[in-house]
Each structure stands twice: as C-alpha cells, then as structure tokens.
Short mmCIF file of C-alpha atoms and ligand atoms in Angstrom, two decimals:
data_model
loop_
_atom_site.label_atom_id
_atom_site.label_comp_id
_atom_site.label_asym_id
_atom_site.label_seq_id
_atom_site.Cartn_x
_atom_site.Cartn_y
_atom_site.Cartn_z
CA MET X 1 7.72 31.03 14.01
CA LYS X 2 4.88 28.56 13.71
CA GLU X 3 1.95 28.72 16.09
CA SER X 4 1.48 25.96 18.64
CA ARG X 5 -1.79 24.07 18.12
CA THR X 6 -3.80 21.48 19.99
CA ILE X 7 -4.44 18.39 17.90
CA GLY X 8 -7.20 15.93 18.81
CA ILE X 9 -6.82 12.28 17.81
CA LEU X 10 -9.62 9.70 17.74
CA GLY X 11 -7.92 6.47 18.82
CA GLY X 12 -5.00 5.99 21.16
CA GLY X 13 -2.97 3.12 19.71
CA GLN X 14 0.57 3.13 18.38
CA LEU X 15 -0.29 5.32 15.40
CA ALA X 16 -1.70 7.97 17.74
CA LYS X 17 1.40 7.61 19.93
CA MET X 18 3.72 8.29 17.00
CA LEU X 19 1.54 11.20 15.83
CA CYS X 20 1.83 12.67 19.35
CA ASP X 21 5.64 12.27 19.30
CA SER X 22 5.72 14.07 16.00
CA GLY X 23 3.38 16.81 17.23
CA LYS X 24 5.52 17.35 20.33
CA LYS X 25 8.63 17.69 18.16
CA MET X 26 6.85 20.42 16.19
CA GLY X 27 5.70 22.26 19.31
CA HIS X 28 2.05 21.14 19.34
CA LYS X 29 -0.12 19.72 22.10
CA THR X 30 -2.10 16.53 21.54
CA LEU X 31 -5.29 15.19 23.08
CA ILE X 32 -6.28 11.59 22.39
CA LEU X 33 -9.66 9.95 22.94
CA ASP X 34 -9.74 6.17 23.40
CA PRO X 35 -11.93 3.83 25.48
CA ASN X 36 -8.89 1.88 26.71
CA PRO X 37 -7.61 3.31 30.03
CA ASP X 38 -4.18 1.78 29.24
CA SER X 39 -3.86 2.91 25.63
CA CYS X 40 -0.22 3.32 24.61
CA GLY X 41 -0.93 6.69 22.99
CA GLN X 42 -1.08 8.18 26.50
CA LEU X 43 2.66 7.66 26.83
CA SER X 44 3.21 10.46 24.35
CA SER X 45 0.06 12.58 24.32
CA PHE X 46 -0.12 15.88 26.19
CA ASN X 47 -3.51 14.87 27.55
CA HIS X 48 -6.03 12.10 27.08
CA ILE X 49 -9.71 11.31 27.45
CA VAL X 50 -10.82 7.80 28.34
CA ALA X 51 -14.28 7.43 26.80
CA GLN X 52 -16.31 5.37 24.37
CA TYR X 53 -16.27 6.77 20.85
CA ASP X 54 -19.97 7.60 21.05
CA ASP X 55 -19.75 9.42 24.39
CA LYS X 56 -21.21 12.76 23.32
CA LYS X 57 -20.16 14.67 26.42
CA GLU X 58 -16.52 13.67 25.95
CA LEU X 59 -16.62 14.21 22.18
CA LYS X 60 -17.86 17.72 22.84
CA LYS X 61 -14.92 18.27 25.19
CA LEU X 62 -12.57 17.04 22.47
CA ALA X 63 -14.13 19.45 19.96
CA GLU X 64 -13.89 22.38 22.38
CA ALA X 65 -10.32 21.72 23.49
CA THR X 66 -8.70 21.26 20.08
CA ASP X 67 -7.82 23.32 17.00
CA VAL X 68 -7.98 20.34 14.65
CA ILE X 69 -9.06 16.69 14.97
CA THR X 70 -7.83 13.63 13.06
CA TYR X 71 -8.17 9.85 13.36
CA GLU X 72 -5.71 6.97 13.64
CA PHE X 73 -8.06 4.16 12.51
CA GLU X 74 -10.48 3.80 9.63
CA ASN X 75 -13.38 2.26 11.52
CA VAL X 76 -14.41 5.48 13.24
CA PRO X 77 -18.23 5.58 12.97
CA ASN X 78 -19.19 8.31 10.51
CA GLU X 79 -21.77 9.85 12.90
CA ILE X 80 -18.94 10.80 15.27
CA ILE X 81 -17.47 13.07 12.63
CA ASP X 82 -20.90 14.68 12.12
CA TYR X 83 -21.29 15.18 15.85
CA LEU X 84 -17.84 16.74 16.23
CA LYS X 85 -18.56 19.12 13.36
CA GLU X 86 -21.98 20.09 14.79
CA ASN X 87 -20.12 20.99 17.97
CA ASN X 88 -17.58 23.22 16.23
CA GLY X 89 -14.96 20.50 16.01
CA ASN X 90 -12.58 21.03 13.09
CA VAL X 91 -12.16 17.69 11.27
CA PRO X 92 -10.64 18.72 7.93
CA GLN X 93 -10.44 15.18 6.55
CA GLY X 94 -14.18 14.76 7.12
CA LYS X 95 -15.91 11.40 6.86
CA ARG X 96 -15.42 10.68 3.15
CA PRO X 97 -12.10 8.81 3.55
CA LEU X 98 -13.71 6.69 6.28
CA TYR X 99 -16.87 6.03 4.27
CA LEU X 100 -14.86 4.83 1.27
CA SER X 101 -12.27 2.72 3.07
CA GLN X 102 -14.67 1.03 5.49
CA HIS X 103 -16.07 -1.18 2.75
CA ARG X 104 -13.95 -3.20 0.31
CA ILE X 105 -16.47 -3.07 -2.55
CA ARG X 106 -17.10 0.65 -2.10
CA GLU X 107 -13.38 1.47 -2.26
CA LYS X 108 -12.72 -0.83 -5.23
CA GLU X 109 -15.67 0.61 -7.18
CA ALA X 110 -14.45 4.12 -6.37
CA VAL X 111 -10.95 3.48 -7.72
CA ASN X 112 -12.26 1.58 -10.77
CA LYS X 113 -14.39 4.64 -11.54
CA ILE X 114 -11.26 6.79 -11.80
CA GLY X 115 -9.59 4.24 -14.06
CA VAL X 116 -7.50 2.27 -11.53
CA LYS X 117 -7.29 -1.49 -11.98
CA THR X 118 -8.22 -3.99 -9.25
CA ALA X 119 -8.50 -7.78 -9.20
CA LYS X 120 -11.88 -8.94 -10.56
CA PHE X 121 -14.43 -8.91 -7.75
CA GLN X 122 -18.08 -9.65 -6.97
CA LYS X 123 -20.44 -8.96 -4.10
CA ILE X 124 -21.45 -12.12 -2.20
CA GLU X 125 -24.51 -12.24 0.04
CA ASN X 126 -25.29 -15.94 0.24
CA PHE X 127 -23.93 -19.37 -0.63
CA GLU X 128 -25.58 -19.37 -4.07
CA ASP X 129 -23.79 -16.09 -4.93
CA LEU X 130 -20.54 -17.73 -3.85
CA GLU X 131 -21.00 -20.80 -6.04
CA LYS X 132 -22.10 -18.66 -8.98
CA GLY X 133 -19.22 -16.22 -8.44
CA ILE X 134 -16.63 -18.98 -8.42
CA LYS X 135 -18.13 -20.52 -11.55
CA GLU X 136 -17.81 -17.19 -13.36
CA MET X 137 -14.42 -16.22 -11.97
CA GLY X 138 -12.75 -19.63 -11.82
CA PHE X 139 -10.34 -20.89 -9.16
CA PRO X 140 -8.39 -19.60 -7.28
CA CYS X 141 -10.37 -16.90 -5.50
CA ILE X 142 -10.33 -15.22 -2.14
CA LEU X 143 -13.43 -14.47 -0.09
CA LYS X 144 -13.27 -11.54 2.34
CA THR X 145 -15.63 -9.74 4.67
CA CYS X 146 -16.41 -6.32 3.18
CA SER X 147 -15.86 -4.52 6.49
CA GLY X 148 -13.89 -4.93 9.66
CA GLY X 149 -11.24 -7.42 8.51
CA TYR X 150 -7.59 -6.68 9.25
CA ASP X 151 -4.24 -8.51 9.26
CA GLY X 152 -5.66 -11.29 7.06
CA LYS X 153 -8.63 -11.92 9.38
CA GLY X 154 -12.05 -12.60 7.81
CA GLN X 155 -10.53 -14.12 4.65
CA TRP X 156 -10.73 -17.53 3.00
CA LYS X 157 -8.64 -18.73 0.06
CA ILE X 158 -10.62 -20.94 -2.28
CA THR X 159 -8.34 -22.84 -4.61
CA GLU X 160 -10.49 -25.91 -5.38
CA GLU X 161 -14.01 -27.32 -5.04
CA GLU X 162 -13.04 -28.96 -1.74
CA ASP X 163 -12.23 -25.54 -0.12
CA LEU X 164 -15.76 -24.42 -0.86
CA LYS X 165 -17.08 -27.10 1.50
CA GLN X 166 -14.85 -25.72 4.27
CA VAL X 167 -16.22 -22.19 4.00
CA ASP X 168 -18.19 -21.99 7.19
CA ILE X 169 -19.57 -18.47 7.24
CA LYS X 170 -22.80 -17.02 8.43
CA PHE X 171 -24.18 -14.85 5.70
CA GLY X 172 -26.02 -11.78 6.89
CA ILE X 173 -23.08 -9.46 6.38
CA GLU X 174 -21.60 -8.62 3.00
CA TYR X 175 -18.63 -10.42 1.50
CA ILE X 176 -16.46 -9.81 -1.53
CA LEU X 177 -15.12 -12.56 -3.76
CA GLU X 178 -11.87 -11.60 -5.49
CA LYS X 179 -9.94 -13.35 -8.20
CA MET X 180 -6.48 -14.26 -6.88
CA VAL X 181 -3.70 -12.27 -8.50
CA TYR X 182 -0.47 -14.26 -8.88
CA PHE X 183 1.59 -11.21 -8.06
CA ASP X 184 5.38 -10.82 -8.19
CA LYS X 185 5.44 -8.27 -5.39
CA GLU X 186 3.18 -6.55 -2.88
CA VAL X 187 4.00 -2.88 -2.44
CA SER X 188 2.50 0.17 -0.80
CA CYS X 189 2.71 3.91 -1.06
CA LEU X 190 1.77 6.53 1.50
CA VAL X 191 0.47 9.80 0.10
CA VAL X 192 -0.75 12.88 1.91
CA ARG X 193 -3.01 15.62 0.55
CA GLY X 194 -2.83 18.69 2.72
CA ILE X 195 -5.85 20.90 3.20
CA ASN X 196 -4.06 23.57 1.14
CA GLY X 197 -4.11 21.12 -1.81
CA ASP X 198 -0.42 20.11 -1.69
CA ILE X 199 0.11 16.41 -2.40
CA VAL X 200 3.27 14.50 -1.48
CA SER X 201 4.16 10.85 -1.79
CA PHE X 202 6.65 8.77 0.17
CA PRO X 203 8.90 6.22 -1.59
CA VAL X 204 7.26 2.90 -2.48
CA GLY X 205 7.82 0.06 0.01
CA GLU X 206 7.93 -3.66 -0.76
CA ASN X 207 5.92 -5.61 1.77
CA ILE X 208 6.56 -9.12 3.06
CA HIS X 209 3.77 -10.71 5.10
CA LYS X 210 3.93 -13.59 7.58
CA ASN X 211 0.64 -15.36 8.44
CA GLY X 212 -1.31 -12.48 6.88
CA ILE X 213 0.46 -9.84 9.03
CA LEU X 214 3.02 -7.35 7.73
CA ASN X 215 6.48 -8.63 8.69
CA LYS X 216 8.84 -6.34 6.75
CA THR X 217 8.87 -3.34 4.47
CA ILE X 218 11.85 -2.97 2.15
CA VAL X 219 12.67 0.49 0.76
CA PRO X 220 13.44 1.13 -2.01
CA ALA X 221 11.12 -1.64 -3.19
CA ARG X 222 12.89 -4.11 -5.47
CA VAL X 223 10.91 -3.11 -8.54
CA THR X 224 12.03 -1.09 -11.56
CA LYS X 225 12.38 2.68 -11.23
CA GLU X 226 9.57 3.03 -13.81
CA ILE X 227 7.15 0.95 -11.70
CA SER X 228 8.06 2.88 -8.54
CA LYS X 229 7.50 6.18 -10.27
CA LYS X 230 4.21 4.94 -11.77
CA ILE X 231 2.97 3.87 -8.33
CA GLU X 232 3.82 7.20 -6.72
CA GLU X 233 2.00 9.01 -9.55
CA LEU X 234 -0.95 6.63 -9.37
CA SER X 235 -1.22 7.12 -5.60
CA LYS X 236 -1.29 10.91 -6.04
CA ASN X 237 -3.98 10.50 -8.70
CA ILE X 238 -6.02 8.28 -6.39
CA ILE X 239 -5.97 10.68 -3.43
CA GLU X 240 -6.90 13.57 -5.69
CA GLY X 241 -9.38 11.58 -7.80
CA LEU X 242 -11.21 10.34 -4.70
CA ASP X 243 -11.08 13.86 -3.20
CA ILE X 244 -9.47 12.65 0.02
CA TYR X 245 -7.50 14.91 2.38
CA GLY X 246 -4.98 13.73 4.97
CA PRO X 247 -2.85 10.60 4.76
CA LEU X 248 -3.70 7.59 2.60
CA GLY X 249 -1.75 4.30 2.69
CA ILE X 250 -2.42 2.38 -0.53
CA GLU X 251 -1.51 -1.27 -1.08
CA TYR X 252 -0.92 -2.73 -4.53
CA PHE X 253 -0.05 -6.02 -6.25
CA ILE X 254 2.56 -5.94 -9.02
CA LYS X 255 2.44 -8.57 -11.75
CA GLY X 256 4.92 -7.94 -14.57
CA ASP X 257 4.26 -4.33 -15.43
CA GLU X 258 0.62 -4.48 -14.32
CA ILE X 259 -0.41 -2.67 -11.13
CA PHE X 260 -3.52 -3.74 -9.19
CA PHE X 261 -4.96 -1.63 -6.37
CA ASN X 262 -5.65 -3.87 -3.34
CA GLU X 263 -6.79 -1.65 -0.48
CA MET X 264 -6.31 1.70 1.22
CA ALA X 265 -6.41 3.21 4.70
CA PRO X 266 -6.86 6.94 5.47
CA ARG X 267 -4.35 7.03 8.32
CA PRO X 268 -0.63 6.50 8.92
CA HIS X 269 0.31 3.06 7.60
CA ASN X 270 2.45 0.36 9.21
CA SER X 271 4.38 -0.04 5.95
CA ALA X 272 5.48 3.62 6.16
CA HIS X 273 7.01 3.43 9.65
CA TYR X 274 10.38 3.29 7.89
CA THR X 275 9.96 7.03 7.19
CA MET X 276 10.72 7.79 10.87
CA ASP X 277 14.42 7.01 10.43
CA ALA X 278 15.06 6.98 6.69
CA CYS X 279 13.38 10.13 5.35
CA ASN X 280 13.74 13.87 5.86
CA TYR X 281 10.17 13.91 7.29
CA SER X 282 8.15 11.00 8.71
CA GLN X 283 4.62 10.06 7.64
CA PHE X 284 3.45 11.36 11.03
CA ASP X 285 5.10 14.78 10.48
CA ILE X 286 3.48 15.15 7.07
CA HIS X 287 0.07 13.93 8.29
CA LEU X 288 0.07 16.71 10.91
CA MET X 289 1.49 19.35 8.59
CA GLY X 290 -1.17 18.38 6.02
CA ILE X 291 -4.16 18.74 8.34
CA LEU X 292 -2.73 22.00 9.71
CA GLY X 293 -2.62 23.42 6.18
CA GLU X 294 1.14 23.90 6.09
CA LYS X 295 3.11 23.82 2.85
CA LEU X 296 4.20 20.23 2.31
CA PRO X 297 7.90 19.68 1.58
CA GLU X 298 9.34 17.29 -0.98
CA ILE X 299 10.11 13.92 0.59
CA LYS X 300 13.64 12.53 0.32
CA LEU X 301 14.77 9.00 1.10
CA LEU X 302 18.08 9.54 2.92
CA LYS X 303 19.14 5.87 3.04
CA SER X 304 17.95 2.37 2.28
CA VAL X 305 15.90 0.78 5.01
CA VAL X 306 14.19 -2.43 6.10
CA MET X 307 11.40 -2.02 8.65
CA LEU X 308 10.73 -5.13 10.74
CA ASN X 309 7.65 -5.45 12.92
CA ILE X 310 8.15 -6.64 16.51
CA MET X 311 5.31 -8.94 17.55
CA GLY X 312 4.09 -10.11 20.97
CA GLU X 313 5.89 -13.43 20.54
CA ASP X 314 9.23 -11.59 20.13
CA ARG X 315 9.47 -10.37 23.73
CA GLU X 316 12.60 -12.36 24.67
CA LYS X 317 14.39 -11.28 21.51
CA VAL X 318 13.63 -7.65 22.33
CA GLU X 319 15.10 -7.96 25.82
CA LYS X 320 18.42 -9.02 24.27
CA LEU X 321 18.33 -6.38 21.57
CA LYS X 322 21.07 -3.76 21.38
CA GLN X 323 20.33 -0.46 19.71
CA GLU X 324 22.93 0.29 17.08
CA ASP X 325 23.58 3.49 15.17
CA ASN X 326 21.87 2.16 12.11
CA SER X 327 19.08 0.13 13.62
CA LYS X 328 16.49 2.14 15.46
CA VAL X 329 14.17 0.32 17.83
CA HIS X 330 10.67 1.70 18.49
CA ILE X 331 8.63 0.07 21.27
CA TYR X 332 5.00 1.13 21.57
CA GLY X 333 4.60 0.45 25.29
CA LYS X 334 1.48 -1.73 25.05
CA THR X 335 0.81 -3.41 28.37
CA GLU X 336 0.25 -6.98 27.18
CA TRP X 337 2.70 -8.89 24.94
CA LYS X 338 0.31 -11.16 23.03
CA LYS X 339 1.02 -13.36 20.01
CA ASP X 340 0.33 -11.62 16.67
CA ARG X 341 0.06 -8.22 18.36
CA LYS X 342 2.22 -5.43 16.96
CA MET X 343 4.45 -4.26 19.84
CA GLY X 344 7.04 -2.16 18.05
CA HIS X 345 9.29 -2.06 15.01
CA ILE X 346 12.94 -1.79 14.06
CA ASN X 347 14.26 0.30 11.19
CA TYR X 348 17.49 -1.17 9.82
CA CYS X 349 19.07 1.65 7.83
CA GLY X 350 22.12 1.51 5.57
CA GLU X 351 23.32 1.34 1.99
CA ASN X 352 22.97 -2.24 0.82
CA ILE X 353 19.38 -3.47 0.84
CA GLU X 354 20.28 -7.18 0.63
CA GLU X 355 22.56 -6.83 3.70
CA LEU X 356 19.78 -5.05 5.57
CA ILE X 357 17.36 -7.87 4.75
CA VAL X 358 19.86 -10.44 6.12
CA LYS X 359 20.23 -8.34 9.26
CA ALA X 360 16.45 -8.09 9.73
CA ASN X 361 16.09 -11.83 9.13
CA SER X 362 18.59 -12.55 11.90
CA PHE X 363 16.49 -10.70 14.51
P1 LIG R 1 -5.96 -7.65 2.38
O1 LIG R 1 -6.56 -7.68 3.73
O2 LIG R 1 -6.91 -7.39 1.29
O3 LIG R 1 -4.74 -6.75 2.30
O4 LIG R 1 -5.38 -9.15 2.13
C1 LIG R 1 -4.35 -9.71 2.96
C2 LIG R 1 -3.32 -10.41 2.08
O5 LIG R 1 -3.93 -11.48 1.33
C3 LIG R 1 -2.70 -9.49 1.05
O6 LIG R 1 -1.63 -8.75 1.60
C4 LIG R 1 -2.26 -10.51 -0.01
O7 LIG R 1 -1.05 -11.14 0.36
C5 LIG R 1 -3.36 -11.54 0.02
N1 LIG R 1 -4.40 -11.21 -0.96
C6 LIG R 1 -5.52 -10.49 -0.73
N2 LIG R 1 -6.25 -10.34 -1.85
C7 LIG R 1 -5.61 -10.99 -2.82
C8 LIG R 1 -5.84 -11.20 -4.21
N3 LIG R 1 -6.93 -10.74 -4.83
N4 LIG R 1 -4.91 -11.91 -4.91
C9 LIG R 1 -3.82 -12.40 -4.30
N5 LIG R 1 -3.54 -12.24 -2.99
C10 LIG R 1 -4.41 -11.55 -2.26
#
C-alpha cells in the first residue's frame, strides 16, 4: 500500500487542475498556490492558497504543509525555489529546468552542447544586429523574444526586406533570430525523469497549430516508425543530458529525416493531454510518480487518438456537445470564455487516425 502524500503545486491553472485530479486518484492530497482567487485548479485541489508568488509568508506555509512541491508553469522565478528550499520545502526538480527553459538562447545552446540540432540562431539586441543577422542567415527568418513568449506571441516572421520595416520592437530585452525551417511536420514528445533515475517517454504526437496556438495533436504521429523511435530516444537523451528531473515536453520540427529541436517546457504539456484517455498512465500520473520517486512503468498507447483544444470562442459548440464513448470531453472550469483562451480539450479515441481527424475537424 502506497503512502498518501501532500503535493504542493506552484500555479493553479488547468495543468495544476489535472495534476490534482491525478493525485486524488492515487490517494494524495494537493495544495496549490496561485494569485488568482478564481483559479480553475481549485476545482480539483484538496486545498489552495491565494497569494502572489513572492509572498514569503505563504510560500513558507506551502513548504511546511507539503511533502513535495512541483510547478505547472516554466516562468516561476528562480528565487522562489531557493526560498522554498531554505524553508525545508522539498522541490526535487529544483530550478535548473526553469533556468534553462526560461530563455530560448540558453535552452538552444544547452541542447546544441549535447549534440542536438536546432535551426540556426543568433542573439539580437538592437536593430543593427537584426540587419546583420538577416544578411548572414538569409530570408526567411523568425524573430522571437528570448523570454516570456507563448502561443506564438512575441514573434515576427521576416520573409523579405519589406517585413524588416514592419518590425516595430523596442530593444532593451533580448531577442533571438532563427532561420525558418521548412518542416514537413511539427511533433512533440513528453518525457519524465523520476528522482530515482527512471526515464519514460510517451508516444510522439503530431501537432497542428491554428494562429500560433496548438489546435490538435494526432497520435501516433504520421511519421515513420524509425523517426518516432528516434525522437523518443532523443528526448530521453535530452532530459538525461541536461540533467533535468520531472516532466519535459519537447517540441521538434521534422524535415525529411532531419530532426530539429524547437523548444521545451519542464511541466505537463498541452500536446500530451491525449495521454489521459489513450494511454495506460497519463502524463499527470507519471509526473507525480516521478517526483515522488516511484518506479516508473512502461507507457503503452492503448488506441489511436486525436486531441482537440477547446478555445474560448467555441462556447456554443461545447453547449451542444454530446459525450460519446470514444470522445472524452475535459472542461477546465475557467470563469471567463475569452477568444484564444484554452478552455478544455476533447480526446477522440479509436482505431483509424484519418477518421478521428475528420471527426475532430467536424467539431
Ligand atoms: P515557438 O513559440 O518557438 O514554438 O514557435 C511557434 C510556432 O512558430 C511553431 O510551432 C512553428 O510553427 C513556428 N516556428 C517557430 N520557429 C520556427 C522556425 N525556426 N522555423 C519554422 N517555423 C517556426
């Protein structure tokens, strides 16, 4: 019989909510900390603290009340982890995964160092750097903020001289200029390294974006078995090579048989929500088992699946939606249905991937 633990989570969004659901299923208590008094994580957590992330008194309470602490977003300030540790908080993932993934150049240099390929990139600090970078790299390129960008925000595609004139950015923060990769597919792989050293990978998902936001994940990804296997192996090598513990969602571009690392996040990943209904264990189960030091089981894909994100603009469609045996609807319970906000997802499970894609497209 496994012992019941209390798990602290920094952040109270949908990822925290699904971690709490998983924890509950395994007999654990959860305590989330989030500044938002209406955070959706509260719907599933055993208890919650409403506080700013730098509220020392409340962080101390979190450290005292929990057996282990994790995070559901990568922009947790590193000092918070130090403070929790100084106050006997147990944060087994530490701050390294945050430090690396909070900065696009830092994470790309780190993976290059262990032999993983990325698109060509350069650091950009002013307009002269940008002009020089484009001259060296050639069109088309993509300019991104090094930190804080998400869902395609803070990015500019530069395909010709004319686009350069439109780039209206205030330098003062760091940017990265990347060579555009004309990829065949975008895929991702979620890996977890438990604190006992076990590493497991989930099946590779093929990602389709709409307006820079993940729309669908198709599993198995429509790539060759060799590429899939290579990506799972590569992802395990990355998590071990970078000495990261906990979950890591890694995004890649595939061009022919070339694999380019794009970015990573040390938390559950939207593109692995399919695991909730199509695998023997979900990404949330394995995240918790990993940080609790349990032996990690082999992951099995039980059926094909297409995960479709439900956005704020889909509210009317959701009201008409009927839950079927093979399509599982997950609603996060966020209070405001806003355009481009992730409100839930549907996992369409079955045998024939092309039929599942048609079904998801008819949502
Ligand atoms: P990111 O925030 O880096 O994941 O970028 C958002 C999306 O922009 C990606 O999912 C790709 O579709 C596209 N993108 C980003 N970087 C590149 C690149 N170097 N080459 C081609 N497409 C890119």
